[in-house]
mmCIF file of C-alpha atoms in Angstrom:
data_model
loop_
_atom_site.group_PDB
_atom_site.id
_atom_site.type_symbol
_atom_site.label_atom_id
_atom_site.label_comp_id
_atom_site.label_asym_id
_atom_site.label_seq_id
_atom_site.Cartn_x
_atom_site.Cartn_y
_atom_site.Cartn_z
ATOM 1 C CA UNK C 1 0.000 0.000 0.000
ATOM 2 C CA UNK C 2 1.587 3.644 -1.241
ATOM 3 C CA UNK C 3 0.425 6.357 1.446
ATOM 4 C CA UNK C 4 0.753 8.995 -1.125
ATOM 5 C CA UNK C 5 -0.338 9.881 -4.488
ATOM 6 C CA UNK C 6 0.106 8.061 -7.234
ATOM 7 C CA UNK C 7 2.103 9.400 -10.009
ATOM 8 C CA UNK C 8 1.323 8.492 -13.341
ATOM 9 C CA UNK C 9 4.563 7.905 -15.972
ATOM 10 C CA UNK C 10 4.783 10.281 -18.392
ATOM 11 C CA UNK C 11 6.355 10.554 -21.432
ATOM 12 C CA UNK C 12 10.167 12.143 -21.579
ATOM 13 C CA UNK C 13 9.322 15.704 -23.842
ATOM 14 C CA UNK C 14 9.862 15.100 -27.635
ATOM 15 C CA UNK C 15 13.340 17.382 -27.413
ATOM 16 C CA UNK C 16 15.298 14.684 -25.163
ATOM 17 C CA UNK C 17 13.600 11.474 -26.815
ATOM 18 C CA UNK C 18 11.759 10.162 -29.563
ATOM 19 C CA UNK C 19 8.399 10.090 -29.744
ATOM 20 C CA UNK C 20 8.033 5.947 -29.344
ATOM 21 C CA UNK C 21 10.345 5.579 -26.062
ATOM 22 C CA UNK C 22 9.452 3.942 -23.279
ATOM 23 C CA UNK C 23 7.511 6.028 -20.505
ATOM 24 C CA UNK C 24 9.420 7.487 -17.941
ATOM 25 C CA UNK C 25 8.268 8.770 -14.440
ATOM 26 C CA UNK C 26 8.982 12.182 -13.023
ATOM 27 C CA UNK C 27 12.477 12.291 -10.783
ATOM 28 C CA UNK C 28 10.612 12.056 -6.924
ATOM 29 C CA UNK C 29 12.450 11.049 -4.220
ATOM 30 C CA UNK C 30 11.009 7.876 -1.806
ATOM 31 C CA UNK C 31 10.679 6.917 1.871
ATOM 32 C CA UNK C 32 9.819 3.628 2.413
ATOM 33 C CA UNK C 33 9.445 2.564 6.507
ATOM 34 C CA UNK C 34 10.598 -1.642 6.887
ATOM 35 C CA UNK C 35 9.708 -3.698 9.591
ATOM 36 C CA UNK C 36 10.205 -7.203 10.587
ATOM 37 C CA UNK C 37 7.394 -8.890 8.686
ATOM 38 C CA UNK C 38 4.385 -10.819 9.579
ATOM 39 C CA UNK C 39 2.535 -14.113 8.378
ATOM 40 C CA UNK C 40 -0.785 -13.778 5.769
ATOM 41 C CA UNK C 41 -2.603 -15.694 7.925
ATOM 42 C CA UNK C 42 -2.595 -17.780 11.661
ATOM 43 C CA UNK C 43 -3.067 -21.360 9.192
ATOM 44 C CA UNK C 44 0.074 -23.612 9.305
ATOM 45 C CA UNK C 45 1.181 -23.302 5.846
ATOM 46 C CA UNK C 46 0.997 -19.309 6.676
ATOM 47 C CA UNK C 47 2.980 -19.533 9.452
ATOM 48 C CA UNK C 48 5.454 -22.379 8.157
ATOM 49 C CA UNK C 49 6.171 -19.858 5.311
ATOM 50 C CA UNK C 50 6.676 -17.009 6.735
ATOM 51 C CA UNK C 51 8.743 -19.198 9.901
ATOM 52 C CA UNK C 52 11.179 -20.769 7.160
ATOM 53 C CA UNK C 53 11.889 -17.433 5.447
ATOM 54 C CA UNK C 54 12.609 -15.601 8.648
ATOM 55 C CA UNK C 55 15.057 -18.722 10.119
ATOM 56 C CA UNK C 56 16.501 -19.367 6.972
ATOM 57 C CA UNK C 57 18.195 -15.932 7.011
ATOM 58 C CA UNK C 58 21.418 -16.222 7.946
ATOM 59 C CA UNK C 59 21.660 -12.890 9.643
ATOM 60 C CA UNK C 60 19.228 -14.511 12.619
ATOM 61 C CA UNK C 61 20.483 -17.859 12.555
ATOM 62 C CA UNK C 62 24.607 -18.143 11.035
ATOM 63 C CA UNK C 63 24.361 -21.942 11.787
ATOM 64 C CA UNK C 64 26.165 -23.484 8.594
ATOM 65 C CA UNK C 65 23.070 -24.346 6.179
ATOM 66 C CA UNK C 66 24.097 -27.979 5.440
ATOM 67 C CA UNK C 67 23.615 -28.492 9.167
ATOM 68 C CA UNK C 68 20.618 -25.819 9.921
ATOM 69 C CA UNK C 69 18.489 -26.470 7.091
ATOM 70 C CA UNK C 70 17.628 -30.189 7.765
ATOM 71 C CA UNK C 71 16.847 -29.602 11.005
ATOM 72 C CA UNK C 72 14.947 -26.481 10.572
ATOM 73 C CA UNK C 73 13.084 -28.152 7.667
ATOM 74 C CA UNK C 74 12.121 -31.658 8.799
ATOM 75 C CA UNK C 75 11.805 -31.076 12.932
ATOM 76 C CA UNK C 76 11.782 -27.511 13.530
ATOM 77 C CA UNK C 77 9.026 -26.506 10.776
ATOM 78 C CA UNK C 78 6.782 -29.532 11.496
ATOM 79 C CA UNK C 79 5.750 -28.157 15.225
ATOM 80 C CA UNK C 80 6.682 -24.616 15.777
ATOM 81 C CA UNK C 81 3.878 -23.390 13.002
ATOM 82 C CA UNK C 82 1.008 -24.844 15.380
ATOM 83 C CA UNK C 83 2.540 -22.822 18.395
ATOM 84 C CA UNK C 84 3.316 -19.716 17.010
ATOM 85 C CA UNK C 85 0.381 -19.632 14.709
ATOM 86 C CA UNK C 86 -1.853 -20.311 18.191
ATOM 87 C CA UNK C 87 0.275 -17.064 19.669
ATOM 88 C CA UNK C 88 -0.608 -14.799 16.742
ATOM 89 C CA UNK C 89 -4.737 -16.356 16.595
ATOM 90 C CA UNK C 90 -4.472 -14.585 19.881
ATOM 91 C CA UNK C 91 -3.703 -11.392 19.047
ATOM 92 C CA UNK C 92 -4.770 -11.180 15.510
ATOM 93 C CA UNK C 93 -6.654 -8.221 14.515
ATOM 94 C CA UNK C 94 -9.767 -10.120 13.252
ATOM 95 C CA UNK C 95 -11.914 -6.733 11.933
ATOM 96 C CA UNK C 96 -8.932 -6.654 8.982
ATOM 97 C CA UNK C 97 -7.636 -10.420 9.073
ATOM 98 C CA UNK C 98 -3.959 -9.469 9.899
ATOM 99 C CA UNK C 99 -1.567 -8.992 12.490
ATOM 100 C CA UNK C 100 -1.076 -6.021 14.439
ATOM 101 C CA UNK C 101 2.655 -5.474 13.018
ATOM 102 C CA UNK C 102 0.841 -4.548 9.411
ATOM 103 C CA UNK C 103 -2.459 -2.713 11.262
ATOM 104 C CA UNK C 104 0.186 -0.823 12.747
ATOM 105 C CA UNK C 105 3.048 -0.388 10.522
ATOM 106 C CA UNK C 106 -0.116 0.750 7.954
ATOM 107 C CA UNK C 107 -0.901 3.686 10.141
ATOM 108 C CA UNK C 108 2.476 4.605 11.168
ATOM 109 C CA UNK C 109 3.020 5.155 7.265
ATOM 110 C CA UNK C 110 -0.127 7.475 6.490
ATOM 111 C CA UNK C 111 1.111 9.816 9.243
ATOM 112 C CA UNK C 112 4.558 9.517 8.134
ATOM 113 C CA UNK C 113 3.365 10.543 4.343
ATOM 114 C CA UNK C 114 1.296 13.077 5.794
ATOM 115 C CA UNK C 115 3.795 14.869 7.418
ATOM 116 C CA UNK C 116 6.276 14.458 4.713
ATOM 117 C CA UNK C 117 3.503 16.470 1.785
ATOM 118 C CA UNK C 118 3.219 19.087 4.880
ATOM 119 C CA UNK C 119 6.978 19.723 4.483
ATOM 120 C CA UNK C 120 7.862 18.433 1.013
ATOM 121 C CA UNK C 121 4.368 18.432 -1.365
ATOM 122 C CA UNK C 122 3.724 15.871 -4.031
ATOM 123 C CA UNK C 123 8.082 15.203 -4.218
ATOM 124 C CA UNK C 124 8.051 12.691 -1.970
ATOM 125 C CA UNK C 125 6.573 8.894 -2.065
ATOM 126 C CA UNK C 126 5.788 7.123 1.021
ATOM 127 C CA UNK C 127 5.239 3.617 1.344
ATOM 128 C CA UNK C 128 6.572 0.725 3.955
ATOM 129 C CA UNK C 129 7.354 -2.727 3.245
ATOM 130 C CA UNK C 130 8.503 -5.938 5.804
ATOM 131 C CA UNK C 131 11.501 -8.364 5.435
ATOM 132 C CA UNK C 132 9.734 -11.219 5.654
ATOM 133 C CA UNK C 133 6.294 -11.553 4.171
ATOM 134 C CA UNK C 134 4.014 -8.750 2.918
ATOM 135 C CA UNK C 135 4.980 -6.370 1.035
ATOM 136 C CA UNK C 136 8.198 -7.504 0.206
ATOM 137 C CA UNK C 137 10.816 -5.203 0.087
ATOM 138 C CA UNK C 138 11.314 -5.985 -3.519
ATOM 139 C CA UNK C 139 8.204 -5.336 -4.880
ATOM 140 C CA UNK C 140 8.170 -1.437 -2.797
ATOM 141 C CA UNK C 141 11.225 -0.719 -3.642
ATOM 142 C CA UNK C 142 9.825 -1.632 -7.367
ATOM 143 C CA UNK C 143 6.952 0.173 -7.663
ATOM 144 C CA UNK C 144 8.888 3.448 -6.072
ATOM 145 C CA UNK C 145 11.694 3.421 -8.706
ATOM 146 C CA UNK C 146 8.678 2.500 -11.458
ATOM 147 C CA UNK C 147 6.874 6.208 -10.148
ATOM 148 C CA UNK C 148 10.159 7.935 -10.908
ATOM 149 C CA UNK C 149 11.243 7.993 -7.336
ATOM 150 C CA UNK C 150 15.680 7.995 -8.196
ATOM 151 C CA UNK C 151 16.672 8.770 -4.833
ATOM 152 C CA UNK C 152 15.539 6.878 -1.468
ATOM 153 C CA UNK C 153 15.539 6.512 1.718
ATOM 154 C CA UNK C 154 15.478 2.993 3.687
ATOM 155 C CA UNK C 155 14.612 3.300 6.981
ATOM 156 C CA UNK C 156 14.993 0.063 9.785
ATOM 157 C CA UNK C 157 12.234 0.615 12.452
ATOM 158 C CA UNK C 158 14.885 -0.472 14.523
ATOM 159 C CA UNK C 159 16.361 2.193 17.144
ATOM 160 C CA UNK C 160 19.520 -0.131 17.595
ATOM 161 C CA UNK C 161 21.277 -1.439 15.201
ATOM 162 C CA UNK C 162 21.357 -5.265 15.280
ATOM 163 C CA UNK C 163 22.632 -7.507 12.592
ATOM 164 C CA UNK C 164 19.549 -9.576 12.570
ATOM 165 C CA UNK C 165 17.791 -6.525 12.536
ATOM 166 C CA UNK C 166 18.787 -3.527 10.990
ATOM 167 C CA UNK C 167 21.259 -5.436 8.642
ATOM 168 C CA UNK C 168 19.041 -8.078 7.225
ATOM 169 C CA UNK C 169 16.468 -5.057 6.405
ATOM 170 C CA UNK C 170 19.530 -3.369 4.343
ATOM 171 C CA UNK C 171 20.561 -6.711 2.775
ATOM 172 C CA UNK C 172 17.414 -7.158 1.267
ATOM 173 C CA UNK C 173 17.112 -3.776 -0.044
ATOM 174 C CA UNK C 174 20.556 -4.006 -1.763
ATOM 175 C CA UNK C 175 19.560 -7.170 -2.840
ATOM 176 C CA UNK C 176 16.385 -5.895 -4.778
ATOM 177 C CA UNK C 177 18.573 -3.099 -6.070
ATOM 178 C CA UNK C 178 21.037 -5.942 -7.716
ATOM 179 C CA UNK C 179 17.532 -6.985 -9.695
ATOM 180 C CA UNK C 180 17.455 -3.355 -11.423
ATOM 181 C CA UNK C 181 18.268 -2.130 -14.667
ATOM 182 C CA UNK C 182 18.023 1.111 -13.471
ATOM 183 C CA UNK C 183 19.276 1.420 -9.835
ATOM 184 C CA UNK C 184 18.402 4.677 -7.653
ATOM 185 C CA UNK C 185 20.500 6.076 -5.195
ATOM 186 C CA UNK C 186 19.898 4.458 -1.568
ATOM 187 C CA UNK C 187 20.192 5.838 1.768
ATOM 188 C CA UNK C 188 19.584 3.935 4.767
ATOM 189 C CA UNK C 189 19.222 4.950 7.935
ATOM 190 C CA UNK C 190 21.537 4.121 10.781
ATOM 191 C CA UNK C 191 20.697 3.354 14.718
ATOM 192 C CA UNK C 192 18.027 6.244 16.238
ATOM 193 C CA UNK C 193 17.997 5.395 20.147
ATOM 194 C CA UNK C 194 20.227 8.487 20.921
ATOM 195 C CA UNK C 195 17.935 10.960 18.379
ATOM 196 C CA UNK C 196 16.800 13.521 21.133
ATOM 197 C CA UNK C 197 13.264 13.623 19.409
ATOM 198 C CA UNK C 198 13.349 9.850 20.073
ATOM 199 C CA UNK C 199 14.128 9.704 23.306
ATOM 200 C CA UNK C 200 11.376 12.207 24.317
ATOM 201 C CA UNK C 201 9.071 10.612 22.424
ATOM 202 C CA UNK C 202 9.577 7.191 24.572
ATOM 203 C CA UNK C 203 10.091 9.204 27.857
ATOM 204 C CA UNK C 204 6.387 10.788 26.987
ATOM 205 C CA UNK C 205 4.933 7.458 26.812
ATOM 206 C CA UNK C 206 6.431 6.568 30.225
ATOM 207 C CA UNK C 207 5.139 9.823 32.060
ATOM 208 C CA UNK C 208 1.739 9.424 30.715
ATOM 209 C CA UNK C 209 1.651 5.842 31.817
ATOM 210 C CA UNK C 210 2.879 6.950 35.255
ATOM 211 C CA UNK C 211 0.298 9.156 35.229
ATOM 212 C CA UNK C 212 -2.852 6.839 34.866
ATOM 213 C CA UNK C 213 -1.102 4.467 37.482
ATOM 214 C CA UNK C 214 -2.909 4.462 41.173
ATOM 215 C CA UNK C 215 0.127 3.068 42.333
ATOM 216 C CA UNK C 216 3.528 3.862 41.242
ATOM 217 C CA UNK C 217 5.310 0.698 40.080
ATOM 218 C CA UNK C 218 8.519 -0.066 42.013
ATOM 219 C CA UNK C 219 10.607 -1.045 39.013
ATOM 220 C CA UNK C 220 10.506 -0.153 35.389
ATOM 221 C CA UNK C 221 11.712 -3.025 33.090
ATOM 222 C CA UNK C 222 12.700 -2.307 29.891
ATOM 223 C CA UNK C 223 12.781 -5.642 27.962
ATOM 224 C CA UNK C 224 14.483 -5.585 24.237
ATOM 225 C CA UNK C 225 14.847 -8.700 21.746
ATOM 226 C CA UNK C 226 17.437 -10.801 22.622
ATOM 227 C CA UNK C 227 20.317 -12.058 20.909
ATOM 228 C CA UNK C 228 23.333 -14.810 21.521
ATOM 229 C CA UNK C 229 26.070 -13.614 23.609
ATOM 230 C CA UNK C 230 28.451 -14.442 20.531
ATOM 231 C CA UNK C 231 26.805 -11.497 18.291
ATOM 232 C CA UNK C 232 28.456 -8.784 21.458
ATOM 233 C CA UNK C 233 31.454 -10.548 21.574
ATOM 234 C CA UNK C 234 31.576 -10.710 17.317
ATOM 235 C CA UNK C 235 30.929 -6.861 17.686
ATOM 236 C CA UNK C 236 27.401 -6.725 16.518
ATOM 237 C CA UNK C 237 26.892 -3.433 19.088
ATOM 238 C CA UNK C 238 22.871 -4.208 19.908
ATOM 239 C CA UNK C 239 23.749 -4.972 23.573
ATOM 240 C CA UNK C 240 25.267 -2.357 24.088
ATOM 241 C CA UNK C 241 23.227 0.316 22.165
ATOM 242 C CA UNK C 242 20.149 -1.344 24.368
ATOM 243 C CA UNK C 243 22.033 -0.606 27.818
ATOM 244 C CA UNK C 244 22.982 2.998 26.516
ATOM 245 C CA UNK C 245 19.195 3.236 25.284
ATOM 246 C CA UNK C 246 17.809 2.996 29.205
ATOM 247 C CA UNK C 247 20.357 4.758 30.472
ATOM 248 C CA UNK C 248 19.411 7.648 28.472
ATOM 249 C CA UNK C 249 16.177 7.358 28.948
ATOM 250 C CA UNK C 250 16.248 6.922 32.988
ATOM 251 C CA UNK C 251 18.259 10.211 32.936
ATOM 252 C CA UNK C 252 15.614 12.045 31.027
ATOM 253 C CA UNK C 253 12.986 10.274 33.124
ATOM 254 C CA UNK C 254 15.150 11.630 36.271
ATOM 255 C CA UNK C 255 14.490 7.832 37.748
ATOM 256 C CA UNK C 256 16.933 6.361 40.267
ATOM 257 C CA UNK C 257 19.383 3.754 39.023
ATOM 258 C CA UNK C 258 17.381 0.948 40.660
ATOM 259 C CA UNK C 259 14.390 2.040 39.370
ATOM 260 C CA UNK C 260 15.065 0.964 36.438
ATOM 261 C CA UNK C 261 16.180 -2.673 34.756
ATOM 262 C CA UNK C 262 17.419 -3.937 31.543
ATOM 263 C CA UNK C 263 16.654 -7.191 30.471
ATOM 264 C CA UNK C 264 15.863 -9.329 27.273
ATOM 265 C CA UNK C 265 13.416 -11.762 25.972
ATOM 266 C CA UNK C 266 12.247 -14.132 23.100
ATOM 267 C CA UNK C 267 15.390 -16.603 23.814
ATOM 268 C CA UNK C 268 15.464 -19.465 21.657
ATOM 269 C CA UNK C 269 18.281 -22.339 20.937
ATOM 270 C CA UNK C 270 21.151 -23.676 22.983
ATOM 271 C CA UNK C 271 23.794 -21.372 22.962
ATOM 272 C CA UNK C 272 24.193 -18.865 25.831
ATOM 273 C CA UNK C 273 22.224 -15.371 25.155
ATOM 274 C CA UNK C 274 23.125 -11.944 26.183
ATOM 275 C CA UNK C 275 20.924 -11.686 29.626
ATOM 276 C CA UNK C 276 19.147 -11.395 31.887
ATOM 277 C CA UNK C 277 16.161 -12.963 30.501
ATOM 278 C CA UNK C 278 13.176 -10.796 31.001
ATOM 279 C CA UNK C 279 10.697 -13.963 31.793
ATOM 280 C CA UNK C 280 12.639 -15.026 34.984
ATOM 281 C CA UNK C 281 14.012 -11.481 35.687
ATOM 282 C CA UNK C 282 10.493 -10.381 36.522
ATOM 283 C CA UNK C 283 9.738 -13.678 38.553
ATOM 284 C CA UNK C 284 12.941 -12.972 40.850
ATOM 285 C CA UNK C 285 11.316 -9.193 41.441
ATOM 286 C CA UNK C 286 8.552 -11.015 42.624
ATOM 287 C CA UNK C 287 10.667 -12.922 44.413
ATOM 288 C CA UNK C 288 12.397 -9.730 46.055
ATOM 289 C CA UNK C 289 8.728 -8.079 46.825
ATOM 290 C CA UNK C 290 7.953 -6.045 43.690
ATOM 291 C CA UNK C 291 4.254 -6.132 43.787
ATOM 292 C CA UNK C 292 3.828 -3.781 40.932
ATOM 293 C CA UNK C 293 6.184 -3.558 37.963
ATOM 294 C CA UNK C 294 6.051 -1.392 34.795
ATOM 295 C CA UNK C 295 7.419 -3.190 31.280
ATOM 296 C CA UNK C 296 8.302 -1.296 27.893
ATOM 297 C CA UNK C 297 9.774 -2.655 24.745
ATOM 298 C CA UNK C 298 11.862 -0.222 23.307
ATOM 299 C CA UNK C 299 13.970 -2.202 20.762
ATOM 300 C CA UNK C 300 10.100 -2.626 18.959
ATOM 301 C CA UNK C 301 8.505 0.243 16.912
ATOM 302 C CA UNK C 302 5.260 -1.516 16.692
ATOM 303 C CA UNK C 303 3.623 -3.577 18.973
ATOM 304 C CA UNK C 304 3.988 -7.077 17.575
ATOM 305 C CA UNK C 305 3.836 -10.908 18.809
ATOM 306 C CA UNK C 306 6.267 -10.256 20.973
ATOM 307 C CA UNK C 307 4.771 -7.465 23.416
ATOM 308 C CA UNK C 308 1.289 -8.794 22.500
ATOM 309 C CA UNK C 309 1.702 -12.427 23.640
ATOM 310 C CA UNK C 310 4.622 -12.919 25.104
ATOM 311 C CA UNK C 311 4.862 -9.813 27.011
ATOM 312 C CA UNK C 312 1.348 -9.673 28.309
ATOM 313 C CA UNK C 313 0.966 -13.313 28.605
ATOM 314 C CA UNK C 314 4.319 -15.803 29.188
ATOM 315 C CA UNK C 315 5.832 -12.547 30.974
ATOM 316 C CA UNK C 316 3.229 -11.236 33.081
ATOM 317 C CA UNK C 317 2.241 -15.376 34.127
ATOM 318 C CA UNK C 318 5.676 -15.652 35.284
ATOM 319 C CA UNK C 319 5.445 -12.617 37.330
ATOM 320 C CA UNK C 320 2.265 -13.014 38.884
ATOM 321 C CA UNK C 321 3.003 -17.064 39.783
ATOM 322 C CA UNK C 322 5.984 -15.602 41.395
ATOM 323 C CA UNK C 323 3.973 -13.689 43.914
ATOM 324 C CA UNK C 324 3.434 -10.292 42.092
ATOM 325 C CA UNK C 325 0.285 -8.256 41.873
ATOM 326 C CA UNK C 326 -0.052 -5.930 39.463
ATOM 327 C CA UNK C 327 1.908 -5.429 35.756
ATOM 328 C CA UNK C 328 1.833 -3.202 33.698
ATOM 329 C CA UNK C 329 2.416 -3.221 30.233
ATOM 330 C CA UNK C 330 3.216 0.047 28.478
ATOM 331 C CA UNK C 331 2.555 -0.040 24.697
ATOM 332 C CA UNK C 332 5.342 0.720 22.026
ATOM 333 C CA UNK C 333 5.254 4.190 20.655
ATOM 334 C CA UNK C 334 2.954 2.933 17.327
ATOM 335 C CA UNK C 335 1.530 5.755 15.713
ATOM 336 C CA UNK C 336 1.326 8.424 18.615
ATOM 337 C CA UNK C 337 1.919 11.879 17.212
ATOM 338 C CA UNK C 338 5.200 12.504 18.963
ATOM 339 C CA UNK C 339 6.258 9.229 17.409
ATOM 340 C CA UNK C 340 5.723 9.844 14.187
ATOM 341 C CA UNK C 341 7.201 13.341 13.985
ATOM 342 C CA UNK C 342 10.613 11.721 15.507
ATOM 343 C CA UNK C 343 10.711 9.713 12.440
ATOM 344 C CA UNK C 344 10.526 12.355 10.142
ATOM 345 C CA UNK C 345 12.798 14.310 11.848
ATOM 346 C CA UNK C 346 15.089 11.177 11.795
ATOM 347 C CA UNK C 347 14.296 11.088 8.149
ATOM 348 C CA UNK C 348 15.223 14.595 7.153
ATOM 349 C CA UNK C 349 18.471 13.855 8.526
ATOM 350 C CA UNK C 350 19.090 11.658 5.752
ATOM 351 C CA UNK C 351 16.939 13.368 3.136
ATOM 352 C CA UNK C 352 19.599 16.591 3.702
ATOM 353 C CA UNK C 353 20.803 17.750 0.390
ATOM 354 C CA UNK C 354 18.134 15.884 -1.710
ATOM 355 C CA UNK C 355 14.704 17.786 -0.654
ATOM 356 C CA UNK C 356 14.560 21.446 1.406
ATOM 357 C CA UNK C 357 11.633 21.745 3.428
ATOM 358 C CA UNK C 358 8.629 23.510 1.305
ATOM 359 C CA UNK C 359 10.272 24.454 -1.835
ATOM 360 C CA UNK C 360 9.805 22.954 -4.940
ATOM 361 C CA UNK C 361 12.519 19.761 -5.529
ATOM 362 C CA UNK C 362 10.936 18.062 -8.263
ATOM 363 C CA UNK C 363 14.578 16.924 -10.370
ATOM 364 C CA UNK C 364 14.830 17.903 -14.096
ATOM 365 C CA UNK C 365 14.712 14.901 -16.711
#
């Protein structure tokens, strides 16, 4: 789905060409927003697609594939699309048959194009696309360079950079551009979690949950996506950028160190991952007498499968069999207003030296 207009190919003018060659779109220049992806559907052959294209990328599991592939094939794929089709059934947004990722990913990107023809008019193309799944980044990227859209910009929804992240997103976009004749110029856009726009944006949605509390919590976990302990020491720098992430925030919040923790979820495998795991961090608060804790994802744009279910159900079960009371989920930043207009701002960044704010950029054929 584009968010803006469409623009219809035109022919080049009948000084620079003849009159019989092919169409060719006006120069724009195009955003596109990528996210993780999501399954078509809850049905096991859904979910057993969409599973194998997501663990057959070697950025999320660098097993060799003569030894990965069989297993993830004939063992892995016969059970896990049962299970993690019954975690999505639970969430799935039934009124438009899809998952929350694309409900909200969808409305992220009509803001986002919004805000962009505020500042930049009918010059810039808006549309999103997810690395595994639908819309694939190929066929976006496609369609934008088809409208005449020569320069883009590729942003990650990912405020740290991880390799299974951020640098599978990029792979795939390179990987489309290897498919064209005619390649535009690509800019991608690096790790966001220190953008002060950001940061406010995601301290905002921490005050305002305060704010509706009756009782304040006693600790504030912030939980981000896991990874194995061998991606820090390899030097993929997610750990680290996650650690500097709630430090920043906590100092904008003004919290006390032990206010606030850092942990990490969605383990799977045997190898040792980078810790401590969220589901039995927030069972040994229990433990300790926390009653009340607060949780935020902050490594997630959207909310997603794994704030949905396993955040507000494996999560809060372990921390309420442990002996806690109440817990309190607070939502990823979705579409909120202050949200979106950190992502453009984020965007301009890049977009420096190809568009100026409210003048006229269209590029000369």
């Amino acid at each position: 789905m584009t968010a803006t207009s469409t623009a219809t190919p035109v022919r080049a003018p009948s000084s620079s060409a003849p009159s019989d060659h092919p169409p060719i779109a006006r120069g724009k220049v195009g955003v596109v927003l990528a996210n993780l992806g999501t399954p078509d559907a809850t049905d096991y052959w859904s979910m057993r697609r969409y599973l194998s294209e997501f663990l057959s990328d070697q950025r999320v599991v660098d097993y060799p594939r003569w030894k990965w592939q069989p297993l993830l094939q004939l063992i892995i794929l016969t059970r896990r699309p049962f299970s993690s089709g019954k975690a999505y059934k639970s969430i799935w947004n039934q009124e438009k048959n899809e998952s929350p990722l694309l409900t909200i990913t969808r409305a992220q990107t009509e803001k986002f194009a919004r805000a962009m023809k505020a500042r930049h008019g009918d010059t810039v193309e808006v549309d999103f696309c997810m690395r595994y799944g639908n819309p694939s980044t190929r066929s976006v990227l496609n369609r934008l360079q088809q409208k005449g859209c020569k320069r883009i910009v590729f942003f990650p929804l990912y405020p740290q950079y991880g390799s299974p992240t951020t640098a599978t997103a990029n792979d795939e976009a390179f990987r489309a551009l290897m498919k064209m004749k005619w390649q535009p110029a690509l800019r991608t856009v690096p790790a966001y979690f220190e953008h002060s726009a950001y940061q406010q944006a995601l301290a905002s949605s921490i005050e305002e949950a305060y704010a509706s509390f009756d009782e304040r919590p006693t600790k504030l976990v912030m939980s981000y996506h896991g990874v194995p302990e061998r991606y820090l020491l390899e030097g993929d720098p997610y750990h680290c950028q996650c650690q500097k992430t709630t430090r920043l925030l906590r100092e904008r919040l003004g919290f006390d160190e032990a206010e606030v923790d850092t942990a990490f979820q969605s383990q799977f495998g045997p190898e040792k991952w980078v810790g401590p795991q969220t589901v039995e961090h927030v069972a040994a608060l229990a433990r300790q007498g926390h009653r009340h804790i607060a949780i935020a994802s902050p490594a997630f744009a959207a909310d997603c499968v794994e704030t949905l279910e396993e955040i507000q159900e494996e999560i809060r079960d372990s921390f309420i069999a442990a002996g806690g009371e109440t817990f309190s989920y607070i939502p990823c930043l979705n579409d909120r207003d202050d949200h979106i207009q950190a992502l453009v701002a984020i965007a301009g960044d890049e977009l420096a030296g190809w568009l100026t704010p409210n003048e006229d950029t269209s590029f000369r054929e």
